[in-house]
Coordinates of C-alpha atoms in Angstrom, one line a residue:
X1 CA -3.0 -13.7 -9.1
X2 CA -0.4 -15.1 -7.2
X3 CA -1.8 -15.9 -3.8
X4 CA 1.6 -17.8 -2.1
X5 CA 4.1 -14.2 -3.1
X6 CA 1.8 -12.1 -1.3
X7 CA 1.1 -14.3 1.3
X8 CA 5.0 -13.9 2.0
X9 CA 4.9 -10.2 1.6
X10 CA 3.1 -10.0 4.3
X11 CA 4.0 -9.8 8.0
X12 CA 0.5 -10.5 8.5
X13 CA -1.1 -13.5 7.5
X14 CA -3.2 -14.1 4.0
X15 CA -6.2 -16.9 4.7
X16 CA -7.6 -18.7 2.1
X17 CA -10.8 -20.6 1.3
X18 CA -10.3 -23.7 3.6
X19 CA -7.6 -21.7 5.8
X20 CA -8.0 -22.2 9.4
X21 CA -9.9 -19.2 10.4
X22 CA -10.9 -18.2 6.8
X23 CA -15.0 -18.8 7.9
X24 CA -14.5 -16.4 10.6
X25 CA -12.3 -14.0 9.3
X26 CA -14.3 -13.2 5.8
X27 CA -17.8 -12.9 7.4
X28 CA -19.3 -9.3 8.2
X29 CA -21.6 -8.1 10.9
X30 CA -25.0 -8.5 8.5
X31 CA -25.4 -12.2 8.1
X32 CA -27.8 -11.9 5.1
X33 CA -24.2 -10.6 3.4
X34 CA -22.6 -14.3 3.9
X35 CA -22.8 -15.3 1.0
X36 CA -19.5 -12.9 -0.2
X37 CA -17.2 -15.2 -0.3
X38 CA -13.7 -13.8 -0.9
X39 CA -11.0 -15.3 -2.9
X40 CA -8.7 -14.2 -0.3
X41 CA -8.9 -12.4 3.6
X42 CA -5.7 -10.1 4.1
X43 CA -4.5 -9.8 7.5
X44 CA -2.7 -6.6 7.9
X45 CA -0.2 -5.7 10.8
X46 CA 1.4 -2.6 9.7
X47 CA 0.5 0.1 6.4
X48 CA 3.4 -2.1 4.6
X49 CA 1.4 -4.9 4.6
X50 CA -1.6 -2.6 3.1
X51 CA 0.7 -1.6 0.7
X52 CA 1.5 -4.9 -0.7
X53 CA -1.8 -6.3 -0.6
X54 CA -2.8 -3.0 -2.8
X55 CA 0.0 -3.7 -5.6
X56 CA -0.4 -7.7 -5.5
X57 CA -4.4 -7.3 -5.9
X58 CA -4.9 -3.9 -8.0
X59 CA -6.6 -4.6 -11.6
X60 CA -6.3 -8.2 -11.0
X61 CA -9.2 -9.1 -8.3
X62 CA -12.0 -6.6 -6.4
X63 CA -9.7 -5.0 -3.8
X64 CA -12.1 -3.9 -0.5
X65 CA -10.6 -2.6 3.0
X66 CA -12.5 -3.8 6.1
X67 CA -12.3 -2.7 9.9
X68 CA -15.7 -2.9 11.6
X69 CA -17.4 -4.9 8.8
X70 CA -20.8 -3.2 9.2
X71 CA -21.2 -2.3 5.8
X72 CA -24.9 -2.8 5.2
X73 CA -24.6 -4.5 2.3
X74 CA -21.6 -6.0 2.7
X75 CA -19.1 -3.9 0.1
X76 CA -16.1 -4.6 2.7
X77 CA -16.2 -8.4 1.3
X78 CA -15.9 -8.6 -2.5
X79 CA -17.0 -11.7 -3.8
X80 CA -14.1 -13.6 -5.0
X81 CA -11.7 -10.5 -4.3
X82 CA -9.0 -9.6 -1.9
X83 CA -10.4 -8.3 1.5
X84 CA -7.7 -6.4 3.5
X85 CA -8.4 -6.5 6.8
X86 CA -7.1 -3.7 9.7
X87 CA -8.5 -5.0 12.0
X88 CA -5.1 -6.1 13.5
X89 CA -4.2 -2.4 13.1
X90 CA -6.2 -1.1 15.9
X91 CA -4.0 0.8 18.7
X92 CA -5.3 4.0 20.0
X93 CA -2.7 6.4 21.5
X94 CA -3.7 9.5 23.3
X95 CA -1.0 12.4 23.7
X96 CA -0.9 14.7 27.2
X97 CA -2.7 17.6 24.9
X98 CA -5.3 15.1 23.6
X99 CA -4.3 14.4 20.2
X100 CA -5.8 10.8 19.4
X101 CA -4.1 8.7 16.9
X102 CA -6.2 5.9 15.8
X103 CA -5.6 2.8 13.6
X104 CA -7.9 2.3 11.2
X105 CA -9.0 -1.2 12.5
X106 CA -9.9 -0.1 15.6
X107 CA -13.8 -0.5 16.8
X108 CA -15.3 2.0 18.4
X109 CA -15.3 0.0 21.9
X110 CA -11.4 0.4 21.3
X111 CA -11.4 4.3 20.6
X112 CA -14.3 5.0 23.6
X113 CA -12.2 2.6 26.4
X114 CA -9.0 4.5 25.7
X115 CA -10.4 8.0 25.4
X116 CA -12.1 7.4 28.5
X117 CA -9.4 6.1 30.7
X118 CA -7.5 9.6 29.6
X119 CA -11.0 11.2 30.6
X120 CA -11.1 12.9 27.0
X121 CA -13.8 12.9 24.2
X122 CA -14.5 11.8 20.5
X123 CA -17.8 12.6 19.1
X124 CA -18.7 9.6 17.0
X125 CA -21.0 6.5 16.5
X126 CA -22.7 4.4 19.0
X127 CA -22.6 0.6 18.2
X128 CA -19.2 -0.6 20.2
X129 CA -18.4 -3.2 17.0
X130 CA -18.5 -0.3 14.2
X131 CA -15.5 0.6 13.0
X132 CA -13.7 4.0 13.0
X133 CA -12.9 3.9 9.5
X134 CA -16.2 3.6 8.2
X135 CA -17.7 6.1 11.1
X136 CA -15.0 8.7 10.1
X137 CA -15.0 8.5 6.1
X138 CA -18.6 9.0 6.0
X139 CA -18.8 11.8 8.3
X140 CA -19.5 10.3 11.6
X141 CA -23.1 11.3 13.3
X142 CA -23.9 10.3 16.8
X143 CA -25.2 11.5 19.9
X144 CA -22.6 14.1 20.7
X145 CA -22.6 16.1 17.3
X146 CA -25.3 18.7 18.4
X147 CA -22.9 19.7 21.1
X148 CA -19.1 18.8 19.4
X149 CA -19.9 18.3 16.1
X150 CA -19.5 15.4 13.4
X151 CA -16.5 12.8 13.7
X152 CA -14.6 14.5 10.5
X153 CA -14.5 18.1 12.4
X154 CA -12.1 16.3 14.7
X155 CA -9.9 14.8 12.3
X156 CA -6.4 16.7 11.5
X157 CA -4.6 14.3 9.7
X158 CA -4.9 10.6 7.9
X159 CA -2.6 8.1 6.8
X160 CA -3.5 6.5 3.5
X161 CA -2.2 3.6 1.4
X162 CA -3.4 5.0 -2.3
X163 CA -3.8 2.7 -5.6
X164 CA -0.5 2.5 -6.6
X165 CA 0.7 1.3 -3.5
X166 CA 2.3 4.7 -2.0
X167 CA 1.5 5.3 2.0
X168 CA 0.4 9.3 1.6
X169 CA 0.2 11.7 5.0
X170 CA -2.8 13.4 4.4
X171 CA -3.5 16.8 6.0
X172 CA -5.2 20.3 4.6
X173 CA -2.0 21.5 4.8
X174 CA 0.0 18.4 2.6
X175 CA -3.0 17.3 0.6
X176 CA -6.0 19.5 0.9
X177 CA -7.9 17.6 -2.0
X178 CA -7.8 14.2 -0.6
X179 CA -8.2 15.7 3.0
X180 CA -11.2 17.1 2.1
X181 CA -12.9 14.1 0.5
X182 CA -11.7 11.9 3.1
X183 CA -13.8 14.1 5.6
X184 CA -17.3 12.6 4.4
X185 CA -16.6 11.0 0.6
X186 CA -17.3 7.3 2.1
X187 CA -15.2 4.3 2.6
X188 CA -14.3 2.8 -0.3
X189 CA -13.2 5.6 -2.2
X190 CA -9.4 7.3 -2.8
X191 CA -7.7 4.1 -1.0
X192 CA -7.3 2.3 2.3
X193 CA -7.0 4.4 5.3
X194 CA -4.3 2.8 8.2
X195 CA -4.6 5.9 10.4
X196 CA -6.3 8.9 12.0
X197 CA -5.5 11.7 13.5
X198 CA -8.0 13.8 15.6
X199 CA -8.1 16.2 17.9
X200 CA -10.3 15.4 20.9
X201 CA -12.3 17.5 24.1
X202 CA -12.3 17.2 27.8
X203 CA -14.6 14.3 28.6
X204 CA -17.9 15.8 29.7
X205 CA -20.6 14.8 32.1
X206 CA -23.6 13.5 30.6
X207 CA -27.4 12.9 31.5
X208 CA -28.9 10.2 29.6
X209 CA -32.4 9.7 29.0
X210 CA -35.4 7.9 27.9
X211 CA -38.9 8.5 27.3
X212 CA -41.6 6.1 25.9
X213 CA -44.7 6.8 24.5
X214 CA -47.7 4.4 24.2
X215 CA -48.6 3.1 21.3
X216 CA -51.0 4.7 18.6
X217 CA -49.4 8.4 19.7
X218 CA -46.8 8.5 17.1
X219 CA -48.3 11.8 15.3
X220 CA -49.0 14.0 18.4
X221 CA -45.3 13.0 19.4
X222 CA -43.1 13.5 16.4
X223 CA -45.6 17.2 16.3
X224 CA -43.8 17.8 19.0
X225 CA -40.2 16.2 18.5
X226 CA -39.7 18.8 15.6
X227 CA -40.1 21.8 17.1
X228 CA -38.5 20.8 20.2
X229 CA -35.6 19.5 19.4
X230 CA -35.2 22.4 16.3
X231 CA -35.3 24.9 19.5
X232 CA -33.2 22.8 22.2
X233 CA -29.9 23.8 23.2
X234 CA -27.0 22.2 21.3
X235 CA -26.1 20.3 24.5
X236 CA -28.8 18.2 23.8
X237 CA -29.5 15.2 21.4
X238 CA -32.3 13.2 21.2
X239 CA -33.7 11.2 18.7
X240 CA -37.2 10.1 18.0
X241 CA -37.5 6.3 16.8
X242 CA -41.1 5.1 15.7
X243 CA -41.3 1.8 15.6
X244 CA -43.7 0.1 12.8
X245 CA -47.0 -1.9 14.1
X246 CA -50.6 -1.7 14.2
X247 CA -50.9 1.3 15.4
X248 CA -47.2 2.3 15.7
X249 CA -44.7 3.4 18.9
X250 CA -42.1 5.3 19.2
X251 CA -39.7 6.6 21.8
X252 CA -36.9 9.6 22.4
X253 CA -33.8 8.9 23.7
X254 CA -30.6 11.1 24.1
X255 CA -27.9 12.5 25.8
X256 CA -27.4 16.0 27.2
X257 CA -24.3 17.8 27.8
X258 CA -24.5 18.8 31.4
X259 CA -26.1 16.8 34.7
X260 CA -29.3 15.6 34.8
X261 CA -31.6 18.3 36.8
X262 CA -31.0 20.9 34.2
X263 CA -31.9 17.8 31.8
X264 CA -35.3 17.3 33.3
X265 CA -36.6 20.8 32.7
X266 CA -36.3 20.1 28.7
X267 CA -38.4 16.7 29.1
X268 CA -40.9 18.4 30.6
X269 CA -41.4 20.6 28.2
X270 CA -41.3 18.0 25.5
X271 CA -44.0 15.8 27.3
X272 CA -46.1 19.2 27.5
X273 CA -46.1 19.6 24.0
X274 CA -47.1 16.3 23.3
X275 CA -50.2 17.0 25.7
X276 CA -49.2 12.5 25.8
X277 CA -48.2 10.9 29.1
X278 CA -44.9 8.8 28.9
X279 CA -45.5 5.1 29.9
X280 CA -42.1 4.9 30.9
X281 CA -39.3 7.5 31.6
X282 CA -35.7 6.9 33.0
X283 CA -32.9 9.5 33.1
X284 CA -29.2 8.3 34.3
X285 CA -25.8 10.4 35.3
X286 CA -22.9 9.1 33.1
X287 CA -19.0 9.7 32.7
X288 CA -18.3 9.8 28.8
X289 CA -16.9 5.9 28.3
X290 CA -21.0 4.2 30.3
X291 CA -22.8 6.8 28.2
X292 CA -21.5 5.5 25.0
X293 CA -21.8 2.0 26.4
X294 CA -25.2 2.8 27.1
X295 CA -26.2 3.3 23.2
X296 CA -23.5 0.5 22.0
X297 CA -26.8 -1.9 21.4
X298 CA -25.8 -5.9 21.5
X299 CA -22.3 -7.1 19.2
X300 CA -23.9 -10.1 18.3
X301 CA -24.4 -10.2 14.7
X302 CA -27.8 -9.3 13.2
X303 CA -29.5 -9.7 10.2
X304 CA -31.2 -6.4 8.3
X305 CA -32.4 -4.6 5.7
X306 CA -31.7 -0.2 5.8
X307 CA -31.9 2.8 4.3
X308 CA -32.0 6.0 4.6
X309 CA -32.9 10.0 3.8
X310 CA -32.6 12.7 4.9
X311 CA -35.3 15.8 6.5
X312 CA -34.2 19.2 5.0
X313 CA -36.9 20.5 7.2
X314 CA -39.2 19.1 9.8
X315 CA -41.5 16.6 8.0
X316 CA -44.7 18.6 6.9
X317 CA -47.0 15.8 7.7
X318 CA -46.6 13.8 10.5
X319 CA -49.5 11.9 10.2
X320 CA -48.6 10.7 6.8
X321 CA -45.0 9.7 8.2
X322 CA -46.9 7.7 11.3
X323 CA -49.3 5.9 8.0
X324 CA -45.6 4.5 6.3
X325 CA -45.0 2.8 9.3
X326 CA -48.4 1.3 9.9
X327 CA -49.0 -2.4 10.2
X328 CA -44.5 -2.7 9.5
X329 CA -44.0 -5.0 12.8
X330 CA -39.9 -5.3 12.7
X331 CA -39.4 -2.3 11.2
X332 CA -38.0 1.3 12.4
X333 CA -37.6 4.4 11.3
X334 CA -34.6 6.2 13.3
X335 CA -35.1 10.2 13.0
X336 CA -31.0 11.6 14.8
X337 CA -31.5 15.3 14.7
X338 CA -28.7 17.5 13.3
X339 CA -28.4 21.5 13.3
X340 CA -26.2 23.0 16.4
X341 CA -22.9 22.0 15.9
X342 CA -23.4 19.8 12.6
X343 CA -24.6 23.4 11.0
X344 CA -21.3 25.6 12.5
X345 CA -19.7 23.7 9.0
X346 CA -20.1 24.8 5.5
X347 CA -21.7 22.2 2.7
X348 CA -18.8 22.8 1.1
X349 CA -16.0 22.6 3.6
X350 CA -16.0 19.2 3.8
X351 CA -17.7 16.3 1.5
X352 CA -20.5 15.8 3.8
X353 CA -23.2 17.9 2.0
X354 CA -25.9 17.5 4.9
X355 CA -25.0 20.5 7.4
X356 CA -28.1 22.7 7.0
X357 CA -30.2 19.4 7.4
X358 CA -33.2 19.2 10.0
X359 CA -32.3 15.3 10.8
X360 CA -31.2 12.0 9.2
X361 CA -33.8 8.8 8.6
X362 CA -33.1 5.6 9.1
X363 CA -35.2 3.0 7.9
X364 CA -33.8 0.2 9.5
X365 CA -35.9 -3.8 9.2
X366 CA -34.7 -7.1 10.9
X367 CA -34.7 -10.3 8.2
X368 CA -33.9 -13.6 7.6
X369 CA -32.7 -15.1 4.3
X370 CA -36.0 -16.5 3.6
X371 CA -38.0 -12.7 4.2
X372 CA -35.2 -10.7 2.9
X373 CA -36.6 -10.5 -0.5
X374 CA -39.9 -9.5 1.1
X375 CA -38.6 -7.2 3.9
X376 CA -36.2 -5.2 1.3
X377 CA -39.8 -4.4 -0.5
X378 CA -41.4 -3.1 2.6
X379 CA -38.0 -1.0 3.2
X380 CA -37.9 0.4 0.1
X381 CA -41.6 1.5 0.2
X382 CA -41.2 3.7 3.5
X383 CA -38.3 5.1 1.4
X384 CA -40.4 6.3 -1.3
X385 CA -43.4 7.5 0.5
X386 CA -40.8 9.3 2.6
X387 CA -39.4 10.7 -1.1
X388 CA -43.4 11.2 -2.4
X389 CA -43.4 13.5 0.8
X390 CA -40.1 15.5 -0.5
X391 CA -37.6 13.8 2.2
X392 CA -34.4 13.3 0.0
X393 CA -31.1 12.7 0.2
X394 CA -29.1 10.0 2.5
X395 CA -26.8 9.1 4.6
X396 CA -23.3 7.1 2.6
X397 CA -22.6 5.1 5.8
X398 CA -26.3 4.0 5.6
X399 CA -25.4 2.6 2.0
X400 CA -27.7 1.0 0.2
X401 CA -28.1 0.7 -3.8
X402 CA -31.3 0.6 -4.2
X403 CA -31.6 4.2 -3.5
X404 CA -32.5 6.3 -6.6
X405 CA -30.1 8.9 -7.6
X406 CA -27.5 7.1 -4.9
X407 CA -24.7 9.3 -5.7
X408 CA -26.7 12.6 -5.6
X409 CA -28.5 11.9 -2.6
X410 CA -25.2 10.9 -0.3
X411 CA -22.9 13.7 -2.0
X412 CA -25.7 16.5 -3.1
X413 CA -23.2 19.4 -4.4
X414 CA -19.9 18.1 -3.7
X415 CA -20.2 15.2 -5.5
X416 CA -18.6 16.8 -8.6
X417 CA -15.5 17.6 -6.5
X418 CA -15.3 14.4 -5.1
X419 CA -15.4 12.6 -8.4
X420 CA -12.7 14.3 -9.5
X421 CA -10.5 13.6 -6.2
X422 CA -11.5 10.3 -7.0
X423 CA -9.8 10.4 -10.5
X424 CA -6.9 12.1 -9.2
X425 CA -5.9 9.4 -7.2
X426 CA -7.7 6.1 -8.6
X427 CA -7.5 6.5 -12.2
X428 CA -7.7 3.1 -12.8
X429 CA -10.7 2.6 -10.6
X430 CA -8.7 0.0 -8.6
X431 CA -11.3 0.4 -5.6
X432 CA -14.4 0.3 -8.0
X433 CA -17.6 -1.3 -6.2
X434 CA -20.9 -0.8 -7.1
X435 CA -22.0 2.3 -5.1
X436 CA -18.1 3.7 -5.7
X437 CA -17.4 7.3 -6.8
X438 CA -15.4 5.5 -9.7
X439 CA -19.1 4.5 -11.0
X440 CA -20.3 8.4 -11.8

């Protein structure tokens, strides 16, 4: 591989082990992933530069595109490979009709700060450092999609560099195939995105909420969460997270479409089912951009272990869900309902297979390097006994390859289609890694 020609290739700039700004530039979000150590950390400025990065590095080194860097276990930095990074590639330009171009290095702090200056909308993730790319290509849940759908129902075009170097527009019109896998097939797959495309909505009000329950009432609460949240309107999202201990907690928190005193009406009824009195309960007024700064969490980087599954139906015994979560300080399991909106989509109209799901599960653990061993046991426990009680399935942008049957449960029906998109445009399995659809 010759490292100095594609370094001047490039209008960007190509760091190398002992580089200034190599350290900084080839670590990811998940600390427990630093030790993926690149051979080389592309700096992209413009889809040319993708381009050549793509023909310099394909079947000679790992090739692996990275924006946000929150890939859980850390796929966006190949050990000893090429990493090209977008993040340099990150305007966000938002026409007088509210078409949203987007490059692919953008975070979502970037994407939620410009839509809400132009006072417009972008259903998507919450944590501000995530990137678009990674949000988008795996379908994109979050806390507007009962309402406005998934991330990918929004998207009307991509721009994509493929394995053999050519920059590809990619609409249902140009390329239906690819557009179609792009719209939930994962990152990592088909090539490196440099653009979006999506069409956006007039920036709503939103009420914001939480509601905390005491410990030890995890079972009379997620009772109650199901059917609740199965029969609320689809201007509202809120999702339960039960957080492990002896006994566990958990809490709901959300956003509603619409101001807060037709909000308060739907809590009540909530805490009446429970028949549990809240320890704590606030509810706040937001414009679009504070709401999603409200769920963006901290940037600093974190160290975890996650999963996921995914609910079908409403879990058929809480109490037995409560028992995988006993005496697990440090560890959560996330439940983000979907239906409403998420459910207005066919299976089959785009690669996300999950629309006529109840909710996904996150099982998400903090770690250091010296309990990661343990901690990825204790994960992969609630996992199964969430499996032993038929929860299947997960999430792609929860990645992780310990999950049985990985391909299966992130692509269910469509996977067969999106393997052979997959061939169509990486025959040579350039992109291969290990959770990759050029590995089934």
């Amino acid at each position: 591989m010759d490292w100095d020609a594609l370094g001047r290739k490039l209008r960007g700039t190509l760091l190398r082990p002992g580089s200034p700004g190599f350290e900084d530039a080839r670590k990811l979000f998940n600390p427990l992933n630093d030790d993926h150590v690149p051979a080389a950390v592309a700096q992209c400025e413009s889809p040319s530069d993708v381009s050549e990065a793509v023909r310099a590095g394909a079947g000679r080194v790992p090739l692996a595109a990275r924006s946000g860097g929150h890939s859980y276990t850390g796929y966006s930095a190949p050990h000893g490979g090429l990493v090209v990074d977008l993040r340099r590639m990150s305007a966000v330009t938002v026409e007088t009709d509210g078409t949203t171009t987007v490059g692919a290095g953008a975070s979502l702090r970037d994407v939620y700060t410009t839509l809400g200056q132009a006072n417009r909308c972008l259903p998507a993730g919450s944590c501000f450092t995530v990137g678009i790319a990674g949000v988008t290509l795996g379908g994109g849940i979050g806390v507007l999609q009962r309402r406005f759908g998934l991330t990918i129902d929004h998207l009307a075009a991509a721009e994509i560099v493929t394995a053999d170097g050519r920059t590809l527009k990619v609409s249902a019109v140009r390329t239906p195939d690819l557009f179609w896998g792009l719209r939930g097939g994962g990152g990592g797959n088909f090539g490196i995105v440099t653009q979006f495309t999506f069409v956006t909505d007039p920036a709503p009000a939103l009420t914001l909420f939480v509601v905390v329950f005491p410990s030890g009432k995890v079972t009379e609460v997620l009772s109650a969460w199901q059917p609740w949240i199965s029969a609320a309107p689809r201007e509202l999202w809120a999702n339960l997270n039960i957080s492990g201990g002896d006994p566990p907690g958990c809490r709901v928190a959300g956003c509603f479409v619409g101001p807060s005193n037709a909000c308060h009406p739907l809590l009540d009824d909530l805490i009446a089912r429970c028949g549990v009195l809240p320890s704590r309960r606030t509810v706040h007024d937001r414009d679009f951009f504070n709401a999603m700064r409200f769920f963006a969490g901290r940037p600093d980087r974190e160290s975890f272990v996650a999963s996921s599954r995914v609910l079908n139906a409403p879990a058929a015994d809480p109490a037995a869900v409560t028992s995988l979560l006993t005496g697990r300080t440090g560890t959560a399991l996330i439940l983000d309902p979907l239906g409403a909106a998420v459910a207005d989509v066919g299976a089959q109209q785009t690669a996300f297979p999950h629309r006529s799901a109840f909710a996904t599960a996150q099982v998400y653990a903090s770690a250091t390097a010296a309990s990661e061993a343990e901690v990825t046991k204790s994960v992969a426990e609630v996992v199964a006994g969430l499996a032993a009680q038929g929860i299947g399935g997960g999430y792609v942008n929860y990645i992780d390859p310990a999950l049985p049957d990985w391909a299966e449960s992130y692509y269910g029906q469509n996977l067969g289609r999106l393997r052979s998109v997959a061939h169509d445009y990486d025959p040579d399995k350039v992109f291969d890694f290990t959770q990759g659809l050029s590995r089934v």
